[in-house]
Amino acid sequence: MGFYLLSYLCAAVFVLACGYRIYVQLTLPVHVRWELYPVQHEPAAKTAYGGSYMEEHDWWTKKQERSLTNEIRFMVPEILFIRGLWHNNRSLWWVSFPFHFGLYLMLAALGLMFLRAGLAVWEAPALRSLTDSFVAAVGWSGVILGTLGTLGLLYRRLTDPDLRAYATVSDYFNLLFNLLFFLSALAATFMVDPFWDGAKDYVLALLTGGRFRTPAPSRPGAMAIVSASLLMAYIPLTHMSHMFMKYFLYHRVAWDDAPNRPGDRIEAAVADYLGLKPTWRARHVDADGQKNWRDIVSSPPKEKQ
């Protein structure tokens, strides 16, 4: 029961931390426009040459066309295969890709185990047995790739002067934490649970609140459960949450080309910001904590003394 409680607690921390991060992102001030084109939600006719709907005559009077297909065609290779790193730093890609893809495969294995558990509860044995082989194949691939990738990233951090120059203690701790998880999962898979039967039964017990209780896990299995649960709670508390928070970087910053029309949210937000009273020390701003931005930007620049 202690393992179940730990997993439930870590799952709750994960959900709450993710919710808080998303809330912070949604309530941040309006960002400065990047103005980088093409924006991937433009139709293919525009993205082919880096165009924009703002090229159209009287574009503000027309409905903006968007293409979900173009977004998906860009995001899937970027998320799953780290396309940007492949183009910009290929030597690092060879160790970063297996690490990230290993994590994705472990998430996929977890999703398959929850699907299998649901099928067991709904008494669909044929479909349940169909997922068994997929769980083992995906799980084995995940632990092997993840272990190799984590070791490779740790080696690069320690030996590459360019990476070591800006690496922090938390960077090394994050890699070691992930390595602990992958090694414990690999040990449990190799030593006691090659077909992931124990893992599948544990997930079934979690989903049913202990109704289908399993025997006490082996030492490697217990280590895998503890490390997986703690890592789940830890990821959204660190910059490793970029794996899903990257959505906001693209959709609310890099790809935000929403027009600023009278009466919309952007105009209202900017109007609020103009009422703020900065206290910067820069003389050219002349911010004394009494003048707001509206006063400052509408006044002539202060002459040099």
CSV table of N, CA and C in Angstrom, one decimal, residues 219-277:
chain,number,residue,atom,x,y,z
A,219,ARG,N,13.0,-6.3,-5.2
A,219,ARG,CA,13.8,-5.1,-4.9
A,219,ARG,C,14.0,-4.2,-6.2
A,220,PRO,N,14.4,-4.8,-7.3
A,220,PRO,CA,14.5,-4.0,-8.5
A,220,PRO,C,13.2,-3.4,-8.9
A,221,GLY,N,12.1,-4.1,-8.8
A,221,GLY,CA,10.8,-3.6,-9.1
A,221,GLY,C,10.4,-2.4,-8.2
A,222,ALA,N,10.7,-2.6,-6.9
A,222,ALA,CA,10.4,-1.5,-6.0
A,222,ALA,C,11.2,-0.3,-6.3
A,223,MET,N,12.5,-0.4,-6.6
A,223,MET,CA,13.3,0.7,-7.0
A,223,MET,C,12.8,1.4,-8.2
A,224,ALA,N,12.3,0.6,-9.2
A,224,ALA,CA,11.8,1.2,-10.4
A,224,ALA,C,10.5,2.0,-10.1
A,225,ILE,N,9.6,1.5,-9.2
A,225,ILE,CA,8.4,2.2,-8.9
A,225,ILE,C,8.7,3.5,-8.2
A,226,VAL,N,9.6,3.4,-7.2
A,226,VAL,CA,9.9,4.6,-6.4
A,226,VAL,C,10.6,5.7,-7.3
A,227,SER,N,11.6,5.3,-8.1
A,227,SER,CA,12.2,6.3,-9.0
A,227,SER,C,11.3,6.8,-10.0
A,228,ALA,N,10.4,6.0,-10.6
A,228,ALA,CA,9.5,6.5,-11.6
A,228,ALA,C,8.5,7.5,-11.0
A,229,SER,N,8.0,7.2,-9.8
A,229,SER,CA,7.0,8.0,-9.2
A,229,SER,C,7.7,9.4,-8.8
A,230,LEU,N,8.9,9.3,-8.2
A,230,LEU,CA,9.6,10.6,-7.8
A,230,LEU,C,9.9,11.4,-9.1
A,231,LEU,N,10.3,10.8,-10.1
A,231,LEU,CA,10.7,11.5,-11.4
A,231,LEU,C,9.4,12.2,-11.9
A,232,MET,N,8.3,11.5,-11.9
A,232,MET,CA,7.1,12.1,-12.4
A,232,MET,C,6.7,13.4,-11.6
A,233,ALA,N,6.9,13.4,-10.3
A,233,ALA,CA,6.7,14.6,-9.5
A,233,ALA,C,7.7,15.7,-9.7
A,234,TYR,N,8.9,15.2,-10.0
A,234,TYR,CA,10.1,16.2,-10.1
A,234,TYR,C,10.1,17.0,-11.4
A,235,ILE,N,9.7,16.3,-12.5
A,235,ILE,CA,9.9,16.9,-13.9
A,235,ILE,C,9.2,18.3,-14.0
A,236,PRO,N,7.9,18.4,-13.6
A,236,PRO,CA,7.3,19.7,-13.7
A,236,PRO,C,7.8,20.8,-12.8
A,237,LEU,N,8.6,20.5,-11.8
A,237,LEU,CA,9.2,21.4,-10.9
A,237,LEU,C,10.5,22.0,-11.5
A,238,THR,N,11.0,21.5,-12.6
A,238,THR,CA,12.2,21.9,-13.2
A,238,THR,C,12.1,22.4,-14.6
A,239,HIS,N,13.2,22.8,-15.2
A,239,HIS,CA,13.1,23.2,-16.6
A,239,HIS,C,12.9,22.0,-17.6
A,240,MET,N,13.0,20.8,-17.0
A,240,MET,CA,12.7,19.6,-17.9
A,240,MET,C,11.2,19.6,-18.3
A,241,SER,N,10.4,20.5,-17.7
A,241,SER,CA,9.0,20.6,-18.2
A,241,SER,C,8.9,21.2,-19.5
A,242,HIS,N,10.0,21.6,-20.1
A,242,HIS,CA,10.0,22.2,-21.5
A,242,HIS,C,9.4,21.1,-22.5
A,243,MET,N,9.4,19.9,-22.2
A,243,MET,CA,8.9,18.9,-23.1
A,243,MET,C,7.5,19.1,-23.4
A,244,PHE,N,6.7,19.7,-22.5
A,244,PHE,CA,5.3,20.0,-22.9
A,244,PHE,C,5.0,21.5,-22.8
A,245,MET,N,5.8,22.2,-22.0
A,245,MET,CA,5.6,23.7,-22.0
A,245,MET,C,6.1,24.4,-23.3
A,246,LYS,N,6.8,23.6,-24.1
A,246,LYS,CA,7.2,24.2,-25.4
A,246,LYS,C,6.0,24.6,-26.3
A,247,TYR,N,4.9,24.0,-26.0
A,247,TYR,CA,3.7,24.4,-26.7
A,247,TYR,C,3.4,25.9,-26.6
A,248,PHE,N,3.6,26.5,-25.4
A,248,PHE,CA,3.4,27.9,-25.3
A,248,PHE,C,4.4,28.7,-25.9
A,249,LEU,N,5.7,28.2,-26.0
A,249,LEU,CA,6.7,29.0,-26.7
A,249,LEU,C,6.3,29.2,-28.2
A,250,TYR,N,5.8,28.1,-28.8
A,250,TYR,CA,5.5,28.2,-30.2
A,250,TYR,C,4.1,29.0,-30.4
A,251,HIS,N,3.1,28.6,-29.7
A,251,HIS,CA,1.8,29.1,-30.0
A,251,HIS,C,1.5,30.5,-29.4
A,252,ARG,N,2.2,30.8,-28.3
A,252,ARG,CA,1.9,32.1,-27.6
A,252,ARG,C,3.0,33.1,-27.8
A,253,VAL,N,4.1,32.7,-28.4
A,253,VAL,CA,5.2,33.6,-28.6
A,253,VAL,C,5.7,33.6,-30.0
A,254,ALA,N,6.4,32.5,-30.4
A,254,ALA,CA,7.0,32.5,-31.8
A,254,ALA,C,5.9,32.6,-32.9
A,255,TRP,N,4.8,32.0,-32.7
A,255,TRP,CA,3.8,32.0,-33.7
A,255,TRP,C,2.6,32.9,-33.5
A,256,ASP,N,2.7,33.8,-32.5
A,256,ASP,CA,1.6,34.7,-32.2
A,256,ASP,C,1.6,35.9,-33.2
A,257,ASP,N,0.7,35.8,-34.1
A,257,ASP,CA,0.7,36.9,-35.1
A,257,ASP,C,-0.8,37.5,-35.1
A,258,ALA,N,-1.5,37.4,-34.0
A,258,ALA,CA,-2.8,37.9,-33.9
A,258,ALA,C,-2.8,39.4,-34.1
A,259,PRO,N,-3.7,40.0,-34.9
A,259,PRO,CA,-3.8,41.4,-35.1
A,259,PRO,C,-4.3,42.1,-33.8
A,260,ASN,N,-3.8,43.3,-33.6
A,260,ASN,CA,-4.2,44.2,-32.5
A,260,ASN,C,-5.4,45.1,-33.0
A,261,ARG,N,-6.6,44.6,-32.8
A,261,ARG,CA,-7.8,45.4,-33.2
A,261,ARG,C,-8.4,46.1,-32.1
A,262,PRO,N,-9.0,47.2,-32.4
A,262,PRO,CA,-9.7,48.0,-31.3
A,262,PRO,C,-10.7,47.2,-30.5
A,263,GLY,N,-10.5,47.3,-29.2
A,263,GLY,CA,-11.4,46.6,-28.3
A,263,GLY,C,-11.1,45.2,-28.0
A,264,ASP,N,-10.0,44.7,-28.5
A,264,ASP,CA,-9.7,43.3,-28.3
A,264,ASP,C,-8.7,43.2,-27.0
A,265,ARG,N,-8.3,41.9,-26.7
A,265,ARG,CA,-7.6,41.7,-25.5
A,265,ARG,C,-6.2,42.4,-25.5
A,266,ILE,N,-5.6,42.4,-26.6
A,266,ILE,CA,-4.2,43.0,-26.7
A,266,ILE,C,-4.3,44.5,-26.4
A,267,GLU,N,-5.3,45.2,-27.0
A,267,GLU,CA,-5.4,46.6,-26.7
A,267,GLU,C,-5.7,46.9,-25.2
A,268,ALA,N,-6.5,46.1,-24.6
A,268,ALA,CA,-6.9,46.2,-23.2
A,268,ALA,C,-5.6,46.0,-22.3
A,269,ALA,N,-4.8,44.9,-22.7
A,269,ALA,CA,-3.7,44.6,-21.9
A,269,ALA,C,-2.6,45.7,-22.0
A,270,VAL,N,-2.4,46.2,-23.2
A,270,VAL,CA,-1.4,47.3,-23.4
A,270,VAL,C,-1.9,48.6,-22.6
A,271,ALA,N,-3.2,48.8,-22.6
A,271,ALA,CA,-3.7,50.0,-21.9
A,271,ALA,C,-3.4,49.9,-20.4
A,272,ASP,N,-3.5,48.7,-19.9
A,272,ASP,CA,-3.2,48.4,-18.5
A,272,ASP,C,-1.7,48.7,-18.2
A,273,TYR,N,-0.8,48.2,-19.1
A,273,TYR,CA,0.6,48.3,-18.9
A,273,TYR,C,1.0,49.8,-19.0
A,274,LEU,N,0.4,50.6,-19.8
A,274,LEU,CA,0.7,52.0,-19.9
A,274,LEU,C,0.5,52.7,-18.5
A,275,GLY,N,-0.4,52.1,-17.7
A,275,GLY,CA,-0.6,52.7,-16.4
A,275,GLY,C,0.4,52.3,-15.3
A,276,LEU,N,1.3,51.4,-15.6
A,276,LEU,CA,2.3,51.0,-14.6
A,276,LEU,C,3.3,52.1,-14.5
A,277,LYS,N,3.9,52.2,-13.3
A,277,LYS,CA,4.9,53.3,-12.9
A,277,LYS,C,6.2,52.6,-12.7
